Coordinates of C-alpha atoms and ligand atoms in Angstrom, one line a residue:
Chain A
X1 CA 0.0 0.0 0.0
X2 CA 1.5 3.3 -1.1
X3 CA 0.3 6.8 0.0
X4 CA 1.7 9.5 -2.3
X5 CA 1.8 13.2 -1.7
X6 CA -1.4 13.2 0.4
X7 CA -3.0 16.5 1.3
X8 CA -6.1 16.6 3.5
X9 CA -8.2 19.6 4.4
X10 CA -11.4 20.1 6.3
X11 CA -12.2 23.3 4.4
X12 CA -9.6 25.6 5.8
X13 CA -5.8 25.2 6.0
X14 CA -4.8 21.6 5.2
X15 CA -4.2 19.5 8.3
X16 CA -1.8 17.3 6.4
X17 CA 0.3 18.3 3.4
X18 CA 2.2 16.1 1.0
X19 CA 2.5 13.0 3.1
X20 CA 4.0 10.0 1.5
X21 CA 4.6 6.5 2.9
X22 CA 4.7 2.9 1.8
X23 CA 3.7 -0.2 3.7
X24 CA 5.3 -3.2 2.0
X25 CA 4.0 -6.8 2.3
X26 CA 4.2 -8.1 5.8
X27 CA 5.8 -4.8 7.0
X28 CA 4.9 -3.1 10.3
X29 CA 5.0 0.6 9.8
X30 CA 4.3 3.3 12.4
X31 CA 3.2 6.8 11.9
X32 CA 4.1 8.9 14.9
X33 CA 3.2 12.5 15.5
X34 CA 1.7 14.9 18.0
X35 CA -2.1 15.0 18.6
X36 CA -3.9 16.9 15.9
X37 CA -1.2 16.3 13.3
X38 CA -3.6 14.4 11.0
X39 CA -2.8 10.8 11.8
X40 CA -6.4 9.7 12.1
X41 CA -7.2 11.7 9.0
X42 CA -4.6 9.9 7.0
X43 CA -6.0 6.5 8.0
X44 CA -9.5 7.6 7.2
X45 CA -8.4 8.6 3.8
X46 CA -6.7 5.2 3.2
X47 CA -9.9 3.4 4.2
X48 CA -12.1 5.7 2.1
X49 CA -13.9 7.5 4.9
X50 CA -12.3 10.8 4.1
X51 CA -11.7 12.2 0.6
X52 CA -8.2 13.8 0.3
X53 CA -7.7 17.2 -1.3
X54 CA -5.0 15.8 -3.4
X55 CA -2.6 12.8 -3.6
X56 CA -3.1 9.2 -4.3
X57 CA -3.5 6.0 -2.4
X58 CA -2.5 2.9 -4.3
X59 CA -3.1 -0.7 -3.2
X60 CA -3.5 -4.1 -4.8
X61 CA -5.7 -5.1 -2.0
X62 CA -9.5 -5.3 -2.1
X63 CA -11.5 -3.3 0.4
X64 CA -12.3 -6.4 2.5
X65 CA -8.6 -7.2 2.8
X66 CA -7.9 -4.0 4.7
X67 CA -9.0 -4.0 8.3
X68 CA -9.1 -1.0 10.6
X69 CA -8.9 -0.9 14.4
X70 CA -10.2 2.3 15.7
X71 CA -9.1 4.3 18.7
X72 CA -12.3 3.4 20.5
X73 CA -13.6 -0.2 20.0
X74 CA -16.8 0.9 18.2
X75 CA -18.6 -2.4 18.9
X76 CA -22.3 -2.5 18.2
X77 CA -23.7 -2.4 21.8
X78 CA -26.8 -4.4 21.0
X79 CA -24.8 -7.3 19.6
X80 CA -23.0 -9.9 21.7
X81 CA -19.3 -10.3 21.4
X82 CA -19.7 -13.3 19.1
X83 CA -22.2 -11.5 16.9
X84 CA -19.9 -8.5 16.7
X85 CA -17.1 -10.6 15.5
X86 CA -19.3 -12.5 13.0
X87 CA -20.7 -9.2 11.6
X88 CA -17.9 -8.5 9.2
X89 CA -18.0 -12.1 7.9
X90 CA -21.7 -12.1 7.3
X91 CA -21.6 -8.7 5.7
X92 CA -19.2 -10.2 3.2
X93 CA -21.5 -13.0 2.4
X94 CA -20.6 -15.8 4.8
X95 CA -23.5 -17.9 5.8
X96 CA -24.5 -17.1 9.4
X97 CA -23.9 -20.4 11.1
X98 CA -20.4 -20.6 9.6
X99 CA -19.7 -17.0 10.5
X100 CA -20.7 -17.6 14.2
X101 CA -18.5 -20.7 14.4
X102 CA -15.6 -18.8 12.9
X103 CA -16.2 -15.9 15.3
X104 CA -16.1 -18.3 18.3
X105 CA -12.8 -19.7 17.1
X106 CA -11.4 -16.2 16.9
X107 CA -12.7 -15.3 20.4
X108 CA -10.9 -18.4 21.7
X109 CA -7.7 -17.5 20.0
X110 CA -7.9 -14.1 21.7
X111 CA -8.4 -15.5 25.2
X112 CA -12.2 -14.8 25.2
X113 CA -13.5 -18.3 25.3
X114 CA -16.8 -18.2 27.3
X115 CA -17.4 -14.5 26.7
X116 CA -19.1 -14.9 23.3
X117 CA -22.6 -14.3 24.8
X118 CA -21.7 -11.1 26.6
X119 CA -22.7 -7.7 25.4
X120 CA -19.9 -5.1 25.0
X121 CA -21.3 -3.2 28.0
X122 CA -20.6 -6.3 30.2
X123 CA -16.9 -6.6 29.1
X124 CA -13.9 -4.8 30.4
X125 CA -12.0 -2.3 28.3
X126 CA -9.3 -4.8 27.5
X127 CA -11.8 -7.5 26.6
X128 CA -13.7 -5.1 24.3
X129 CA -10.4 -4.3 22.6
X130 CA -9.8 -8.0 22.1
X131 CA -13.3 -8.4 20.6
X132 CA -12.6 -5.5 18.2
X133 CA -9.3 -7.2 17.3
X134 CA -11.1 -10.5 16.7
X135 CA -13.6 -8.7 14.5
X136 CA -10.8 -7.4 12.3
X137 CA -8.6 -10.5 12.3
X138 CA -11.6 -12.8 11.4
X139 CA -11.8 -11.0 8.1
X140 CA -8.3 -12.4 7.3
X141 CA -7.0 -9.0 6.3
X142 CA -3.7 -8.5 4.4
X143 CA -3.3 -5.0 5.9
X144 CA -4.5 -3.7 9.3
X145 CA -4.7 0.0 10.0
X146 CA -4.5 0.8 13.7
X147 CA -5.5 4.2 15.1
X148 CA -3.9 4.5 18.6
X149 CA -5.7 1.2 19.5
X150 CA -3.8 0.8 22.8
X151 CA -4.0 4.3 24.1
X152 CA -7.1 3.8 26.2
X153 CA -5.9 0.7 28.0
X154 CA -4.1 0.6 31.2
X155 CA -0.4 -0.3 31.0
X156 CA -0.5 -4.0 32.0
X157 CA -3.6 -4.9 30.0
X158 CA -2.3 -2.9 27.1
X159 CA 1.1 -4.7 27.2
X160 CA -0.5 -8.1 27.1
X161 CA -2.7 -7.2 24.2
X162 CA 0.2 -5.6 22.3
X163 CA 2.2 -8.8 22.7
X164 CA -0.7 -10.9 21.3
X165 CA -1.2 -8.5 18.4
X166 CA 2.5 -8.6 17.5
X167 CA 2.5 -12.4 17.6
X168 CA -0.6 -12.7 15.5
X169 CA 0.4 -10.3 12.8
X170 CA 3.9 -11.7 12.7
X171 CA 2.6 -15.2 12.5
X172 CA 0.1 -14.5 9.7
X173 CA 2.4 -12.1 7.8
X174 CA -0.2 -9.2 8.0
X175 CA 1.1 -5.7 7.1
X176 CA 0.3 -3.0 9.7
X177 CA 0.1 0.7 9.6
X178 CA 0.0 1.8 13.2
X179 CA -0.8 5.4 14.1
X180 CA 0.4 6.5 17.6
X181 CA 1.8 9.4 19.5
X182 CA 3.9 7.1 21.6
X183 CA 7.5 7.0 20.3
X184 CA 8.5 4.0 22.4
X185 CA 5.5 2.0 21.2
X186 CA 6.3 2.9 17.6
X187 CA 10.0 1.8 17.8
X188 CA 9.4 -1.3 19.8
X189 CA 6.8 -2.7 17.4
X190 CA 7.7 -1.5 13.9
X191 CA 10.1 -2.2 11.0
X192 CA 9.8 1.5 10.0
X193 CA 8.8 4.6 11.8
X194 CA 7.5 7.7 9.9
X195 CA 7.7 10.9 12.0
X196 CA 5.0 13.4 11.4
X197 CA 5.5 17.1 12.2
X198 CA 3.1 19.3 14.2
X199 CA 0.0 20.4 12.2
X200 CA -1.5 22.2 10.5
X201 CA 0.2 21.4 7.2
X202 CA 1.8 18.5 8.9
X203 CA 4.3 16.6 6.8
X204 CA 6.4 13.5 7.2
X205 CA 9.8 14.7 8.6
X206 CA 11.6 11.4 8.0
X207 CA 11.4 7.7 7.8
X208 CA 13.5 5.6 10.1
X209 CA 14.3 1.9 9.8
X210 CA 14.2 0.0 13.0
X211 CA 17.1 -2.6 13.1
X212 CA 15.6 -4.9 15.8
X213 CA 15.1 -8.4 14.6
X214 CA 11.9 -10.4 14.4
X215 CA 10.1 -12.2 15.9
X216 CA 9.9 -9.5 18.5
X217 CA 8.8 -9.3 22.1
X218 CA 7.5 -5.7 22.5
X219 CA 8.9 -5.4 26.0
X220 CA 12.3 -7.0 25.3
X221 CA 12.8 -4.9 22.1
X222 CA 12.9 -1.8 24.3
X223 CA 16.2 -3.1 25.8
X224 CA 17.7 -3.9 22.4
X225 CA 20.9 -1.9 21.9
X226 CA 19.5 -0.2 18.8
X227 CA 16.5 1.1 20.7
X228 CA 17.9 3.9 22.8
X229 CA 20.0 5.6 20.0
X230 CA 17.0 5.5 17.6
X231 CA 14.7 6.9 20.3
X232 CA 17.1 9.8 20.9
X233 CA 17.4 10.5 17.3
X234 CA 13.7 10.7 16.8
X235 CA 13.3 12.9 19.8
X236 CA 16.0 15.3 18.6
X237 CA 14.4 15.5 15.1
X238 CA 11.0 16.1 16.5
X239 CA 12.2 18.8 18.9
X240 CA 14.2 20.5 16.1
X241 CA 11.0 20.6 14.1
X242 CA 9.0 22.1 16.9
X243 CA 11.7 24.8 17.4
X244 CA 11.6 25.6 13.7
X245 CA 7.9 26.1 14.0
X246 CA 8.2 28.3 17.0
X247 CA 10.8 30.5 15.2
X248 CA 8.7 30.8 12.1
X249 CA 5.7 31.8 14.1
Chain B
X1 CA -41.8 -5.9 65.3
X2 CA -40.3 -3.4 62.8
X3 CA -38.3 -5.4 60.2
X4 CA -35.3 -3.4 59.2
X5 CA -33.4 -3.4 55.9
X6 CA -34.3 -2.5 52.4
X7 CA -35.6 -6.0 51.6
X8 CA -38.7 -5.3 53.8
X9 CA -39.4 -1.9 52.4
X10 CA -42.5 -3.2 50.7
X11 CA -43.8 -4.6 53.9
X12 CA -43.4 -1.3 55.7
X13 CA -45.1 0.5 52.8
X14 CA -47.9 -2.0 52.9
X15 CA -48.3 -1.5 56.7
X16 CA -48.3 2.3 56.3
X17 CA -51.2 2.0 53.7
X18 CA -53.1 -0.3 56.0
X19 CA -52.8 2.1 58.9
X20 CA -53.9 5.0 56.7
X21 CA -56.9 3.0 55.5
X22 CA -57.8 2.0 59.0
X23 CA -57.6 5.6 60.3
X24 CA -59.6 6.8 57.2
X25 CA -62.3 4.1 57.9
X26 CA -62.4 4.9 61.6
X27 CA -62.7 8.7 60.9
X28 CA -65.5 8.0 58.4
X29 CA -67.4 5.9 60.8
X30 CA -67.0 8.5 63.5
X31 CA -68.8 10.9 61.1
X32 CA -65.6 13.1 60.8
X33 CA -65.6 12.9 57.0
X34 CA -68.5 13.8 54.7
X35 CA -69.2 10.7 52.6
X36 CA -70.4 13.0 49.8
X37 CA -66.8 14.0 49.3
X38 CA -64.7 11.3 50.9
X39 CA -66.5 7.9 51.2
X40 CA -65.1 5.2 53.5
X41 CA -62.6 2.8 52.1
X42 CA -65.1 0.0 52.7
X43 CA -67.7 1.8 50.5
X44 CA -65.1 2.3 47.8
X45 CA -64.2 -1.4 48.0
X46 CA -67.8 -2.3 47.8
X47 CA -68.3 -0.1 44.7
X48 CA -65.3 -1.8 43.1
X49 CA -66.6 -5.3 43.8
X50 CA -70.0 -4.2 42.5
X51 CA -68.5 -3.2 39.1
X52 CA -67.1 -6.7 38.6
X53 CA -69.9 -8.6 40.4
X54 CA -72.6 -7.8 37.9
X55 CA -70.1 -7.9 35.0
X56 CA -71.1 -4.4 33.7
X57 CA -67.4 -3.2 33.9
X58 CA -66.2 -5.5 31.1
X59 CA -67.6 -3.6 28.1
X60 CA -66.1 -0.4 29.6
X61 CA -62.7 -1.9 30.2
X62 CA -62.9 -3.3 26.7
X63 CA -63.7 0.1 25.2
X64 CA -60.8 1.8 27.0
X65 CA -58.3 -0.9 26.3
X66 CA -59.2 -1.0 22.6
X67 CA -58.9 2.8 22.3
X68 CA -55.7 3.0 24.3
X69 CA -53.9 0.1 22.7
X70 CA -55.1 1.0 19.2
X71 CA -53.9 4.6 19.6
X72 CA -50.6 3.3 21.1
X73 CA -49.9 0.9 18.2
X74 CA -50.9 3.5 15.5
X75 CA -49.0 6.3 17.3
X76 CA -45.8 4.2 17.5
X77 CA -46.0 3.1 13.9
X78 CA -46.8 6.5 12.5
X79 CA -44.3 8.2 14.9
X80 CA -41.5 5.9 13.8
X81 CA -42.3 6.3 10.0
X82 CA -42.6 10.1 10.2
X83 CA -39.5 10.3 12.4
X84 CA -37.4 8.2 10.1
X85 CA -38.6 9.9 6.9
X86 CA -38.0 13.4 8.4
X87 CA -34.6 12.4 9.7
X88 CA -33.6 11.1 6.2
X89 CA -35.2 13.7 4.0
X90 CA -34.5 17.3 5.0
X91 CA -37.2 18.7 2.7
X92 CA -39.8 16.6 4.6
X93 CA -38.4 17.5 8.0
X94 CA -38.9 21.2 7.0
X95 CA -42.6 20.5 6.7
X96 CA -43.3 18.1 9.5
X97 CA -41.1 19.4 12.3
X98 CA -42.8 22.8 12.8
X99 CA -46.2 21.1 12.9
X100 CA -44.9 18.5 15.4
X101 CA -43.3 21.2 17.5
X102 CA -46.6 23.1 17.8
X103 CA -48.4 19.8 18.7
X104 CA -45.7 19.1 21.2
X105 CA -46.0 22.5 22.8
X106 CA -49.7 22.5 23.4
X107 CA -51.6 20.2 25.8
X108 CA -52.8 17.9 23.0
X109 CA -55.9 16.8 25.0
X110 CA -57.5 20.1 24.0
X111 CA -58.1 18.5 20.6
X112 CA -60.6 16.0 22.1
X113 CA -63.7 18.1 21.3
X114 CA -62.5 18.5 17.8
X115 CA -62.1 14.8 17.3
X116 CA -65.6 14.2 18.6
X117 CA -67.0 16.6 16.0
X118 CA -64.9 15.0 13.3
X119 CA -65.2 11.4 14.2
X120 CA -68.3 11.1 16.4
X121 CA -68.6 9.9 20.0
X122 CA -67.6 6.3 19.1
X123 CA -64.3 4.6 19.4
X124 CA -62.6 6.5 16.5
X125 CA -62.4 9.8 18.4
X126 CA -60.7 8.1 21.4
X127 CA -58.2 6.2 19.3
X128 CA -57.4 9.5 17.5
X129 CA -56.7 11.3 20.8
X130 CA -54.5 8.5 22.1
X131 CA -52.8 8.4 18.7
X132 CA -52.0 12.1 18.6
X133 CA -50.6 12.0 22.1
X134 CA -48.3 9.0 21.4
X135 CA -47.3 9.9 17.8
X136 CA -45.9 13.3 18.6
X137 CA -43.8 11.8 21.5
X138 CA -42.5 8.9 19.3
X139 CA -41.8 11.2 16.3
X140 CA -39.4 13.4 18.4
X141 CA -37.8 10.3 20.0
X142 CA -37.0 8.8 16.6
X143 CA -36.3 12.1 14.7
X144 CA -33.8 13.3 17.3
X145 CA -32.4 9.8 17.9
X146 CA -31.5 9.1 14.2
X147 CA -29.7 12.4 13.9
X148 CA -27.7 11.5 17.0
X149 CA -26.8 8.0 15.8
X150 CA -23.2 7.2 16.8
X151 CA -21.1 8.0 13.7
X152 CA -18.4 5.6 14.9
X153 CA -20.9 2.7 14.7
X154 CA -21.9 3.8 11.2
X155 CA -18.3 3.9 10.1
X156 CA -17.6 0.6 11.7
X157 CA -20.3 -1.1 9.7
X158 CA -19.2 0.6 6.5
X159 CA -15.5 -0.3 7.0
X160 CA -16.6 -4.0 7.6
X161 CA -18.1 -3.8 4.1
X162 CA -21.7 -3.0 5.0
X163 CA -24.1 -1.7 2.4
X164 CA -26.8 1.0 3.0
X165 CA -29.3 -1.6 3.9
X166 CA -26.9 -3.3 6.4
X167 CA -26.5 0.1 8.0
X168 CA -30.3 0.4 8.4
X169 CA -30.5 -3.2 9.7
X170 CA -27.5 -3.2 12.1
X171 CA -27.3 0.4 13.3
X172 CA -30.4 2.5 12.6
X173 CA -33.1 -0.1 13.4
X174 CA -31.6 -1.2 16.7
X175 CA -31.0 2.4 17.7
X176 CA -34.6 3.4 16.9
X177 CA -35.9 0.3 18.7
X178 CA -33.9 1.3 21.8
X179 CA -35.2 4.8 21.9
X180 CA -38.8 3.8 21.3
X181 CA -38.6 1.1 24.0
X182 CA -37.0 3.6 26.4
X183 CA -40.1 5.8 25.9
X184 CA -42.6 2.9 26.0
X185 CA -43.8 3.6 29.5
X186 CA -44.4 7.2 28.8
X187 CA -46.2 6.3 25.6
X188 CA -48.5 3.8 27.5
X189 CA -49.4 6.5 30.0
X190 CA -50.2 8.9 27.1
X191 CA -52.3 6.3 25.4
X192 CA -54.5 5.7 28.4
X193 CA -54.7 9.5 29.1
X194 CA -56.0 9.9 25.5
X195 CA -58.5 7.1 25.8
X196 CA -59.9 8.2 29.2
X197 CA -60.0 11.9 28.4
X198 CA -61.7 11.2 25.1
X199 CA -64.3 9.1 26.8
X200 CA -64.7 11.7 29.5
X201 CA -65.6 14.4 26.9
X202 CA -68.2 12.4 25.0
X203 CA -68.9 8.7 24.9
X204 CA -71.3 5.9 25.7
X205 CA -68.7 3.4 27.0
X206 CA -65.3 3.3 28.7
X207 CA -63.7 4.0 32.0
X208 CA -63.6 7.7 31.2
X209 CA -67.3 7.6 30.4
X210 CA -68.1 5.9 33.8
X211 CA -66.0 8.6 35.5
X212 CA -68.1 11.3 34.0
X213 CA -71.2 9.4 34.9
X214 CA -70.0 9.1 38.5
X215 CA -69.3 12.8 38.4
X216 CA -72.8 13.8 37.1
X217 CA -74.5 11.6 39.8
X218 CA -72.2 12.8 42.6
X219 CA -71.2 9.2 43.2
X220 CA -67.9 9.7 45.0
X221 CA -67.5 6.0 45.9
X222 CA -67.8 5.0 42.3
X223 CA -65.4 7.7 41.3
X224 CA -62.7 6.5 43.8
X225 CA -63.3 3.0 42.7
X226 CA -62.7 3.9 39.0
X227 CA -59.6 5.9 39.8
X228 CA -58.3 3.0 41.7
X229 CA -59.1 0.6 38.8
X230 CA -57.4 2.9 36.2
X231 CA -54.4 3.1 38.4
X232 CA -54.2 -0.7 38.7
X233 CA -54.7 -1.1 35.0
X234 CA -52.0 1.4 34.0
X235 CA -49.5 0.0 36.6
X236 CA -50.1 -3.5 35.2
X237 CA -49.3 -2.4 31.7
X238 CA -46.3 -0.4 33.0
X239 CA -45.0 -3.6 34.5
X240 CA -45.5 -5.5 31.2
X241 CA -43.8 -2.6 29.3
X242 CA -41.0 -2.6 31.8
X243 CA -40.4 -6.3 31.4
X244 CA -40.4 -6.0 27.7
X245 CA -38.0 -3.0 27.8
X246 CA -35.7 -4.9 30.2
X247 CA -35.6 -7.9 28.0
X248 CA -35.1 -6.2 24.7
X249 CA -32.6 -3.7 26.1
X250 CA -30.7 -6.3 28.1
X251 CA -27.5 -5.2 26.3
X252 CA -27.8 -1.8 27.9
Ligands
ADP301 N1 -14.3 15.8 10.6 C1 -13.5 16.9 10.8 N2 -13.9 18.1 10.5 C2 -13.1 19.2 10.8 N3 -11.9 19.1 11.3 C3 -11.4 17.9 11.6 C4 -12.2 16.7 11.4 N4 -11.5 15.6 11.8 C5 -10.3 16.1 12.2 N5 -10.3 17.5 12.1 C6 -9.1 18.3 12.5 O1 -8.0 17.9 11.8 C7 -6.8 17.9 12.6 C8 -6.2 16.5 12.6 O2 -7.0 15.6 13.2 P1 -6.7 14.1 13.4 O3 -6.5 13.5 12.0 O4 -7.7 13.5 14.2 O5 -5.3 14.2 14.1 P2 -4.6 13.1 15.1 O6 -5.2 11.8 14.8 O7 -3.2 13.1 14.6 O8 -4.7 13.5 16.5 C9 -7.3 18.4 13.9 O9 -6.9 19.8 14.1 C10 -8.7 18.2 13.9 O10 -9.4 19.2 14.7
MG302 MG1 -6.3 10.6 16.2

């Protein structure tokens, strides 16, 4: 999936200007930037919820092969966990009984065996996140777009889910474009980090390769020798960018 | 002998009512209350038993229930349809919303005499009053509800590959159902208000008609008995509506 020279505007000054990035097959790419820099807008453009002002989005994938994990879990409150997971499958033509069986299998894979009959309201935040994840994974996507999916979780629950997510996408060779404002999360999970400047007219400052080998453990990769230098470099570039802005203003 | 704790609240409430009735009865027998205005509880009870004993209450109950439930069903159906259409077609909303707002602002029971002139003193005018009370309530419930449907859920269904129809089926319909059910008790209350007021204004049958009969004959015992009966009937339907709501909205 390749995004080229993307500019997004909500009427006034563009929030994002000339952003380009590529997510290759099986690659895990992070887009890091301050709040309001247009990260969510970029993902919405990729999935077709937001029409860009200019620029192109190229992909060989069909719409149903791209999954999106929103910041909030966005589960239908009147459907049980199992029905929520089965929804995407039946919307794409799978027969209901088969979709429900498939959904149950995904719930089990995500440690939610026995929770299939619960409504979202009666699940914890972490469990809801897992249901949302099962919903997306059940579609067997080639690419998953993630919009700060772990931001709302407390540290311990979040760490466990992140670990499971990494194992699943690595195991199935799924490509990921993760949007986050957390530099450490970005480095520890990705093959490549794209640093976005402060908006409006946010642009991608630079792309950084992350030389930490796979398979990865998201916690251990933070103690990898390559982690700290990269982290400092990203910070320095981001601070320089913010200073530039301040001078220009 | 006071049983403490919230579990026995109903027992204490029952005891309080029993004491009140006993005092009331005693005061009445001691000629401290004018039975023209406040008949003894035993007289009220006797009037109530009378209504059922000779069976003459049934056609009246039947009339009121038919009017109320008919108005309720029609009002919910039309309220939903108009609410959905208005929420989806702005040009129609421009026409309907002002009318509904006016109907919402006035006490709609003032339309009762008009319905009698238009539809006669039979069932139709009572159904109409019930209907108008319920329809306006449901219209606003649905109209405002649809405009506030959670965008995130709409986008979730779209990004999972949902069509327009699946949006209606998986997002809009359940949302509408939830709002309507959430207002079901109020709607039931409105429906019975409409039926009884309609009968009170002009009718030959119904609980409202019996009330007006009791009024014109200064039969206070019958009046109290009827008020009690209507109370029980509405509470009963409330309980059913509550059960239904609890079951269908169990996800909430
Ligand atoms: N639907 C919208 N209409 C108008 N402005 C919007 C809309 N969505 C986002 N914005 C604005 O665009 C900017 C970028 O938003 P967003 O893409 O959500 O950033 P991020 O995800 O990086 O925090 C913000 O200033 C936000 O206020
Ligand atoms: Mg965002």
